[in-house]
Amino acid sequence: MRTSSSFALAALALCISSTLHAADVPAGTQLAARQEIVRHIKDEPASLDPVKAVGLPEIPVIRDLFEGLTNQDASGKIIPGVATAWQTNDNKTWIFTLRKDARWSNGDTVTAADFVYSWQRLVDPKNTSTFAWFAELAGIENASAIVKGEMSPDKLGVSAIDATHLKVTLDKPVPYFVSLTANFSLFPVPQKVIAQYGDQWTRAGNLVGNGAYQLNNRVVNEKVELVRNPHYWDDAHSVLTKVTFVPISEESSATKRYRAGDIDITESFPKELYGLLKKEIPAEVYTPDQLGTYYYAFNTQKGPTADVRVRQALSWSIDRKVIAEKVLGTGEKPAWHFTPDVTAGFTPKASFMQQHSQAELNAQAKALLAAAGYGPTHPLNLTLLYNTSETHKKIAIAVASMWKKNLGVNVKLQNQEWKTYIDNRNSGNFDVIRASWVGDYNEPSTFLSLLTSTHSGNIARFKSSEYDAVLAQASRQTNDKARNDDYNRAEQMIAGQAPIAPIYQYTNGRLIKPYVKGYPITNPEDVAYSRTLYILKH
């Protein structure tokens, strides 16, 4: 192992400008005298402790209260957070340099030791963190064994070289590791405060964070109220003085309160109201691209879909434009690849389907199906399984109609409640099944690794040693172009073998008042820090 100094000299150093950290207010902008905002979240936060967080409701609040090694800018690109620079020469050993002016909300300095403590706490089985798996996914050395209780947390591959240098050792090359450090599960927490207050440390008056805001008040099922953290290193560039999160589980109720002026930003709105809202308040309706793909998975191991020609024919004869624009019609885009267009580090090559008209694709699909032995005298009979949902049903009816019209395929639609659907999905009891994937992080491998032989999310049970090798090679690449080439090769293999048929790319609909500016609507993971927002005079 090199010493840290020789490592730094040999390493590929990465350091990115932090100019987009806070509110970017154009010169001459007239701001409202009262810089306070109300943001909708979809439910009462399970906890404000990053280790105890369960899902979407608490994450926007935690992002305001704490800050990790890195952040994301408005387009989802990684920018410095507590770390100002990072370096590696093998994608396995990483050194992060921390800013000297990073402070906790009580004024204490944030150090490398805080990250060591926090990451060990994440994987410690006694804390039963819902997101301990993220440390495993990130490849942090020994995370998997620690989570299983086979090693002690102090064996995790993270150490403090000194107060401002954090060393992270991975058990495999992970070229996109830096992007994972923006995830809330890897945020630091204050050891001293947790030791003092135990489980009560996240209460108002006790909670100490290192984010741009601090907890002022919390009324369960009513509001979580934050105010500025004067010790935050970039507090001078924040504009909002108060942020109130209101938990409302029903989209229709949140939309009503938004229209009544009680809320400034919603997390979503009912899709059935899209047309009405676009007509009545068009400038306030947003349907940004989301890091997710809706797809159909084919059973590659048994039944008619075990034949690659059948899978290709079925995939090609789905008119994705009709699904996105007519069946859905709320801003979704056709999926020509499994990896969404908005994914960072991915420049897709035009797929085979993009280069041909739907009529040409249908003709080729018909020929493929005939070659596989199916036709008017011997029609293909299939079962299409989906879980109960009006949207899934509409798409399934449309696709079944396309297959019948274009290929003469007889499709039996099978609608099941979630638990039964999952049981059948896990046991491979299907021909074609509805599925979707929303990225765990913003990098192509979060999608492409899903089809590797050993991935638990490989619904199609697709097995290709060649495909696995391409993904393994991509993980070792230190050159961005070479890695992108590998990812495009993987996409070509998916298109050729057709274990899945990507159908459309997700959008993330929300309502935003016209006087609210700075919301990063183009961020594919919907990462929005309140410190980038400001309110115009209105």
XYZ file of C-alpha atoms in Angstrom:
538
model
C 0.000 0.000 0.000
C 1.364 3.431 -0.907
C 1.590 6.141 1.714
C -1.025 8.841 1.356
C 1.455 11.314 -0.129
C 2.784 8.952 -2.811
C -0.802 7.824 -3.473
C -1.810 11.404 -4.105
C 1.056 11.942 -6.521
C 0.211 8.835 -8.518
C -3.507 9.312 -8.386
C -6.080 10.570 -10.759
C -7.092 13.725 -8.887
C -10.575 15.092 -9.134
C -11.576 18.505 -7.903
C -14.666 20.330 -9.055
C -15.692 23.958 -8.722
C -18.255 24.592 -6.005
C -19.799 27.729 -7.479
C -23.249 26.142 -7.830
C -23.591 25.259 -4.149
C -26.155 27.797 -3.063
C -28.863 30.035 -4.433
C -27.795 31.491 -7.778
C -29.722 34.769 -7.769
C -29.282 36.836 -10.964
C -28.174 40.436 -10.483
C -31.084 42.852 -10.228
C -33.551 40.208 -8.999
C -36.204 41.591 -6.653
C -36.490 39.212 -3.726
C -39.452 38.900 -1.378
C -38.871 40.426 2.046
C -40.039 37.168 3.630
C -37.824 34.286 2.526
C -39.857 31.390 3.931
C -41.108 28.359 2.016
C -43.493 25.438 2.536
C -42.540 22.122 0.905
C -44.789 19.058 0.641
C -43.453 15.621 1.585
C -45.464 12.438 0.995
C -45.638 11.191 4.570
C -44.499 11.791 8.136
C -40.721 11.156 8.293
C -39.933 7.855 10.017
C -36.841 9.479 11.536
C -34.479 12.408 11.004
C -31.521 10.135 11.769
C -29.896 9.186 8.410
C -29.348 5.639 9.723
C -33.027 5.249 10.667
C -34.497 6.772 7.490
C -36.835 4.486 5.576
C -37.549 6.235 2.280
C -38.710 9.259 0.334
C -40.573 11.265 3.025
C -37.534 11.939 5.223
C -34.814 12.288 2.586
C -35.522 15.943 1.533
C -35.476 16.983 5.212
C -32.269 15.068 5.957
C -30.581 16.706 2.946
C -31.208 20.098 4.540
C -30.041 19.050 8.017
C -26.853 17.203 6.999
C -24.237 17.296 4.256
C -22.128 14.441 2.892
C -18.719 14.383 1.244
C -20.327 15.468 -2.027
C -23.506 17.121 -3.299
C -25.287 17.243 -6.644
C -25.790 20.283 -8.838
C -29.017 21.144 -10.652
C -28.348 18.603 -13.410
C -27.278 15.816 -11.041
C -23.518 16.181 -11.503
C -21.338 15.674 -8.441
C -19.909 18.788 -6.771
C -17.977 19.162 -3.507
C -19.739 19.026 -0.160
C -17.691 18.529 2.978
C -14.966 17.182 0.663
C -13.263 19.653 -1.665
C -11.218 17.063 -3.593
C -10.818 13.307 -4.019
C -8.313 11.043 -5.687
C -7.741 7.435 -6.712
C -5.511 5.514 -9.091
C -7.343 2.182 -9.142
C -11.008 2.962 -8.283
C -10.513 0.889 -5.116
C -8.643 3.175 -2.723
C -9.951 6.734 -2.423
C -8.621 9.727 -0.477
C -11.018 12.596 0.286
C -9.764 16.006 1.364
C -12.224 17.732 3.708
C -12.780 21.461 3.906
C -11.315 23.092 7.014
C -14.345 25.372 7.494
C -16.963 22.584 7.713
C -18.875 22.977 10.986
C -21.620 21.279 12.942
C -24.582 23.484 13.901
C -23.129 23.738 17.440
C -19.933 25.251 16.011
C -17.729 22.138 16.320
C -15.465 21.228 13.384
C -16.532 18.385 11.079
C -13.615 15.947 10.781
C -12.708 12.760 8.937
C -13.297 10.861 12.196
C -16.967 11.918 12.056
C -17.358 10.064 8.753
C -15.564 6.985 10.105
C -17.937 6.887 13.103
C -21.036 7.504 10.958
C -20.278 4.888 8.302
C -19.423 2.289 10.950
C -22.713 3.147 12.651
C -24.566 2.610 9.342
C -23.345 -0.970 8.932
C -23.469 -1.940 12.634
C -26.179 -4.657 12.855
C -27.344 -3.359 16.236
C -28.616 -0.208 14.500
C -30.663 -2.263 11.973
C -30.382 0.474 9.359
C -32.785 0.142 6.431
C -30.015 1.479 4.197
C -27.051 -0.585 5.457
C -27.182 -2.299 2.057
C -25.998 0.949 0.471
C -22.538 0.531 2.010
C -22.463 -2.976 0.505
C -23.579 -1.687 -2.895
C -20.857 0.978 -2.702
C -18.328 -1.825 -2.213
C -16.866 -0.459 1.041
C -14.459 -3.124 2.278
C -15.991 -5.624 4.721
C -19.410 -3.888 4.704
C -21.194 -7.088 3.727
C -19.572 -9.189 6.456
C -20.231 -6.504 9.087
C -23.900 -6.175 8.131
C -24.233 -9.970 8.482
C -22.634 -9.821 11.944
C -19.527 -11.745 10.829
C -17.094 -8.862 11.531
C -17.009 -5.917 13.905
C -17.870 -2.413 12.550
C -14.326 -1.149 13.171
C -13.167 -3.422 10.322
C -15.037 -1.296 7.755
C -12.760 0.017 4.986
C -12.778 3.647 6.136
C -10.184 5.501 8.208
C -9.096 9.017 9.127
C -5.556 9.777 7.940
C -5.850 13.048 9.850
C -8.632 15.553 10.609
C -9.079 16.565 6.969
C -8.194 13.404 5.042
C -10.499 10.397 4.818
C -9.309 7.130 3.299
C -11.879 4.691 1.880
C -10.945 1.175 0.747
C -13.340 -0.774 -1.477
C -13.450 -4.527 -2.074
C -13.805 -4.019 -5.846
C -13.173 -1.190 -8.319
C -16.105 1.262 -8.248
C -15.338 4.128 -10.677
C -18.522 5.981 -9.699
C -17.913 5.711 -5.935
C -17.731 9.489 -5.542
C -21.287 9.851 -6.840
C -22.477 7.431 -4.140
C -21.125 9.669 -1.385
C -23.910 12.182 -2.099
C -26.412 9.611 -0.803
C -28.005 10.537 2.541
C -27.085 7.201 4.141
C -23.401 8.248 4.025
C -23.984 11.636 5.699
C -22.033 12.272 8.917
C -23.765 12.390 12.308
C -22.404 13.885 15.578
C -20.980 11.175 17.846
C -20.808 13.430 20.914
C -24.482 14.441 20.638
C -25.681 10.866 20.057
C -23.685 9.713 23.096
C -25.338 12.459 25.161
C -28.970 12.047 24.084
C -29.220 8.473 22.744
C -32.442 7.875 20.779
C -33.621 11.406 21.649
C -30.805 13.089 19.717
C -33.009 13.979 16.722
C -35.496 16.003 18.783
C -35.770 19.770 18.298
C -33.242 21.371 20.643
C -31.028 18.262 20.619
C -30.367 17.657 16.925
C -26.994 18.836 15.672
C -26.330 18.623 11.933
C -23.806 19.968 9.447
C -26.259 21.026 6.721
C -27.437 24.459 5.653
C -30.459 24.283 8.006
C -31.156 23.169 11.556
C -34.260 21.760 13.222
C -36.363 24.438 14.908
C -39.665 22.677 15.579
C -41.453 19.430 14.790
C -45.137 18.576 15.203
C -45.779 14.953 14.204
C -48.112 14.603 11.197
C -48.253 18.383 10.855
C -44.879 19.968 10.125
C -41.087 19.844 10.338
C -39.735 23.388 10.632
C -36.140 24.297 9.796
C -34.195 27.548 10.129
C -30.770 28.602 8.837
C -27.647 27.063 10.361
C -25.332 30.075 10.888
C -22.334 27.723 11.228
C -22.807 26.147 7.776
C -19.651 26.831 5.736
C -21.592 28.437 2.868
C -24.385 30.059 4.907
C -23.606 33.470 3.372
C -24.997 32.244 0.048
C -28.253 30.725 1.336
C -31.361 32.895 0.906
C -34.303 31.121 2.567
C -34.503 31.788 6.303
C -37.150 29.175 7.084
C -38.250 25.905 5.459
C -41.401 24.085 6.567
C -42.042 20.533 5.384
C -45.664 19.388 5.587
C -46.461 15.643 5.370
C -49.523 14.840 3.214
C -49.935 11.294 1.877
C -52.796 11.963 -0.562
C -51.730 13.687 -3.798
C -55.204 15.202 -4.259
C -55.125 16.778 -0.765
C -51.649 18.209 -1.364
C -52.794 19.629 -4.718
C -55.821 21.274 -3.088
C -53.660 22.886 -0.420
C -51.191 24.013 -3.090
C -53.981 25.673 -5.075
C -55.269 27.298 -1.881
C -51.830 28.862 -1.343
C -50.805 26.766 1.683
C -47.925 24.991 -0.085
C -45.242 26.349 -2.445
C -43.895 23.047 -3.877
C -45.626 19.662 -4.095
C -43.880 16.301 -4.318
C -46.364 15.126 -6.955
C -49.896 15.597 -8.282
C -52.586 13.138 -9.428
C -51.888 12.089 -13.033
C -55.579 12.315 -13.880
C -55.410 16.060 -13.151
C -52.517 16.635 -15.576
C -54.711 17.915 -18.428
C -56.722 20.219 -16.163
C -53.649 21.609 -14.393
C -51.834 22.190 -17.707
C -54.867 24.152 -18.865
C -55.411 26.215 -15.703
C -51.869 26.754 -14.320
C -49.516 25.701 -17.155
C -46.497 27.622 -15.844
C -46.656 25.774 -12.520
C -46.799 22.174 -13.827
C -43.493 20.352 -14.180
C -42.861 16.823 -15.464
C -39.057 16.514 -15.400
C -37.253 13.377 -16.502
C -36.625 10.903 -13.698
C -33.892 8.311 -13.330
C -36.215 5.391 -14.017
C -37.335 3.000 -16.767
C -40.597 1.081 -17.149
C -40.025 -2.224 -18.922
C -41.319 -5.704 -19.664
C -39.111 -8.646 -18.674
C -39.243 -11.884 -20.661
C -38.719 -15.301 -19.114
C -35.433 -16.298 -20.770
C -35.331 -19.762 -19.140
C -38.590 -21.442 -20.139
C -41.639 -21.184 -22.367
C -41.832 -19.499 -25.794
C -39.839 -16.462 -24.605
C -36.781 -18.665 -24.027
C -36.289 -18.201 -27.809
C -34.397 -14.974 -28.490
C -36.260 -14.512 -31.813
C -39.585 -14.431 -29.965
C -38.245 -11.889 -27.464
C -36.875 -9.639 -30.195
C -40.116 -9.788 -32.164
C -42.184 -8.888 -29.106
C -39.880 -6.009 -28.172
C -39.684 -4.514 -31.652
C -43.441 -4.546 -32.207
C -44.175 -2.372 -29.144
C -44.861 1.141 -30.404
C -43.126 3.045 -27.617
C -44.133 6.474 -28.949
C -47.815 5.548 -28.764
C -47.391 4.271 -25.195
C -45.530 7.395 -24.034
C -47.524 10.029 -25.886
C -51.039 8.584 -26.161
C -51.551 5.918 -23.488
C -49.726 7.961 -20.810
C -49.417 11.500 -22.156
C -47.954 13.132 -19.057
C -44.484 13.939 -20.362
C -42.989 10.432 -20.492
C -40.451 9.584 -23.219
C -40.012 6.355 -25.215
C -37.231 4.131 -23.845
C -34.880 3.100 -26.650
C -32.329 1.858 -24.092
C -32.592 0.421 -20.595
C -30.444 3.267 -19.236
C -32.444 6.539 -19.215
C -31.165 9.468 -21.281
C -30.660 11.623 -18.160
C -28.169 9.209 -16.561
C -24.831 10.843 -15.739
C -21.824 9.390 -17.547
C -23.867 7.920 -20.390
C -23.870 9.088 -24.000
C -26.068 6.549 -25.773
C -25.585 5.419 -29.345
C -28.758 5.303 -31.442
C -30.355 1.900 -30.992
C -31.569 -0.384 -33.772
C -35.172 0.563 -32.972
C -34.460 4.289 -33.238
C -33.030 3.830 -36.716
C -36.145 2.182 -38.170
C -39.774 3.186 -38.541
C -42.389 1.286 -36.541
C -43.710 -0.243 -39.794
C -40.215 -1.579 -40.593
C -39.817 -2.940 -37.061
C -43.217 -4.669 -37.264
C -42.283 -6.325 -40.579
C -38.969 -7.578 -39.199
C -40.690 -8.770 -36.015
C -43.186 -10.769 -38.076
C -40.348 -12.435 -40.001
C -38.538 -13.296 -36.755
C -41.657 -14.853 -35.272
C -42.206 -16.898 -38.439
C -38.602 -18.128 -38.243
C -39.330 -19.212 -34.654
C -42.239 -21.323 -35.962
C -45.220 -19.101 -35.241
C -47.820 -17.813 -37.685
C -51.535 -17.877 -38.601
C -51.790 -21.661 -38.322
C -49.660 -21.841 -35.178
C -50.203 -18.603 -33.220
C -48.048 -17.654 -30.250
C -49.959 -17.765 -26.950
C -48.577 -15.706 -24.067
C -49.441 -14.615 -20.541
C -48.621 -11.009 -19.574
C -48.422 -10.511 -15.810
C -48.729 -7.130 -14.096
C -49.473 -5.924 -10.578
C -52.759 -4.146 -9.873
C -52.707 -0.541 -11.103
C -54.812 1.382 -13.598
C -51.694 2.572 -15.452
C -50.196 -0.939 -15.704
C -53.552 -2.203 -16.994
C -53.799 0.499 -19.682
C -50.265 -0.238 -20.897
C -50.828 -4.011 -20.865
C -54.041 -3.670 -22.923
C -52.247 -1.417 -25.431
C -49.229 -3.740 -25.797
C -51.430 -6.860 -26.089
C -53.369 -5.095 -28.840
C -50.111 -4.241 -30.689
C -48.910 -7.837 -30.450
C -52.234 -9.162 -31.699
C -52.493 -6.698 -34.585
C -48.842 -6.789 -35.705
C -47.930 -10.416 -34.989
C -51.151 -12.355 -34.437
C -50.107 -13.147 -30.839
C -52.817 -14.195 -28.378
C -52.165 -12.528 -25.031
C -53.799 -13.439 -21.751
C -53.614 -10.515 -19.324
C -52.994 -11.515 -15.721
C -53.513 -8.911 -13.004
C -52.334 -9.758 -9.472
C -52.056 -7.999 -6.123
C -48.527 -6.989 -5.145
C -47.660 -9.953 -2.905
C -48.900 -12.607 -5.364
C -47.233 -10.772 -8.244
C -43.912 -10.714 -6.349
C -44.212 -14.435 -5.506
C -44.754 -15.325 -9.171
C -42.002 -12.945 -10.269
C -39.521 -14.503 -7.852
C -40.448 -18.057 -8.849
C -40.236 -17.302 -12.601
C -43.909 -18.147 -13.076
C -44.565 -15.899 -16.076
C -43.966 -15.445 -19.818
C -43.840 -11.640 -19.829
C -43.972 -9.460 -16.703
C -44.261 -5.766 -16.013
C -41.318 -4.275 -14.124
C -39.541 -0.998 -13.484
C -36.284 0.272 -12.091
C -35.461 3.629 -10.538
C -31.725 4.139 -10.082
C -30.133 3.821 -6.647
C -27.488 6.273 -7.853
C -26.896 8.333 -10.984
C -24.615 6.141 -13.097
C -25.402 3.600 -15.866
C -24.373 0.565 -13.817
C -27.369 0.986 -11.496
C -29.449 -0.150 -14.506
C -27.061 -2.339 -16.468
C -25.846 -4.398 -13.489
C -29.473 -5.517 -13.006
C -29.058 -7.979 -15.890
C -25.817 -9.560 -14.664
C -26.075 -13.273 -13.838
C -25.869 -12.942 -10.055
C -28.038 -9.830 -9.489
C -31.122 -10.504 -7.353
C -33.071 -8.004 -9.466
C -32.505 -9.978 -12.699
C -36.200 -10.824 -13.202
C -35.629 -12.191 -16.711
C -33.021 -14.638 -15.332
C -30.782 -13.565 -18.202
C -27.396 -15.270 -18.109
C -24.519 -14.160 -20.322
C -20.875 -14.496 -19.315
C -20.011 -12.055 -22.111
C -22.421 -9.463 -20.699
C -21.062 -9.988 -17.171
C -17.511 -9.501 -18.481
C -18.405 -6.182 -20.178
C -19.889 -4.831 -16.935
C -16.879 -6.047 -14.931
C -14.554 -4.346 -17.433
C -16.543 -1.101 -17.186
C -16.076 -1.105 -13.400
C -12.290 -1.172 -13.856
C -12.133 1.646 -16.395
C -10.540 4.896 -15.251
C -11.218 6.557 -18.611
C -14.727 7.998 -19.003
C -14.910 7.399 -22.761
C -13.785 3.773 -22.460
C -16.363 3.197 -19.715
C -19.110 4.783 -21.835
C -18.092 2.509 -24.742
C -18.486 -0.509 -22.456
C -21.920 0.677 -21.360
C -23.011 1.115 -24.979
C -21.756 -2.394 -25.722
C -23.858 -3.671 -22.841
C -26.916 -1.835 -24.224
C -26.299 -3.386 -27.663
C -26.196 -6.826 -26.051
C -29.484 -6.135 -24.268
C -31.001 -5.049 -27.589
C -29.641 -8.149 -29.327
C -30.617 -10.717 -26.682
C -33.799 -8.872 -25.614
C -34.125 -10.243 -22.063
C -36.226 -7.125 -21.462
C -38.163 -4.608 -23.529
C -37.645 -1.069 -22.161
C -40.891 0.845 -22.803
C -40.758 4.365 -21.395
C -38.647 6.662 -19.235
C -40.192 7.970 -16.058
C -41.063 11.558 -15.260
C -41.521 13.075 -11.825
C -44.501 15.450 -11.849
C -44.796 18.317 -9.382
C -46.283 21.787 -8.911
C -44.091 24.818 -8.137
C -45.311 28.360 -7.475
C -44.075 30.877 -10.075
C -42.383 33.004 -7.405
C -40.200 30.063 -6.241
C -36.882 29.971 -8.068
C -33.810 27.767 -7.888
C -35.567 24.392 -7.823
C -33.279 21.923 -9.676
C -36.024 20.619 -11.942
C -33.496 18.963 -14.266
C -31.966 16.794 -11.526
C -32.885 13.221 -12.528
C -32.827 11.954 -8.931
C -34.913 14.921 -7.751
C -32.190 15.998 -5.340
C -33.272 19.441 -4.140
C -31.481 21.348 -1.381
C -33.446 24.244 0.129
C -30.264 26.357 0.138
C -30.517 26.726 -3.657
C -34.068 28.150 -3.479
C -35.248 31.739 -3.197
C -38.537 33.617 -3.402
C -39.244 36.485 -5.775
C -41.164 39.557 -4.723
C -44.802 38.852 -5.589
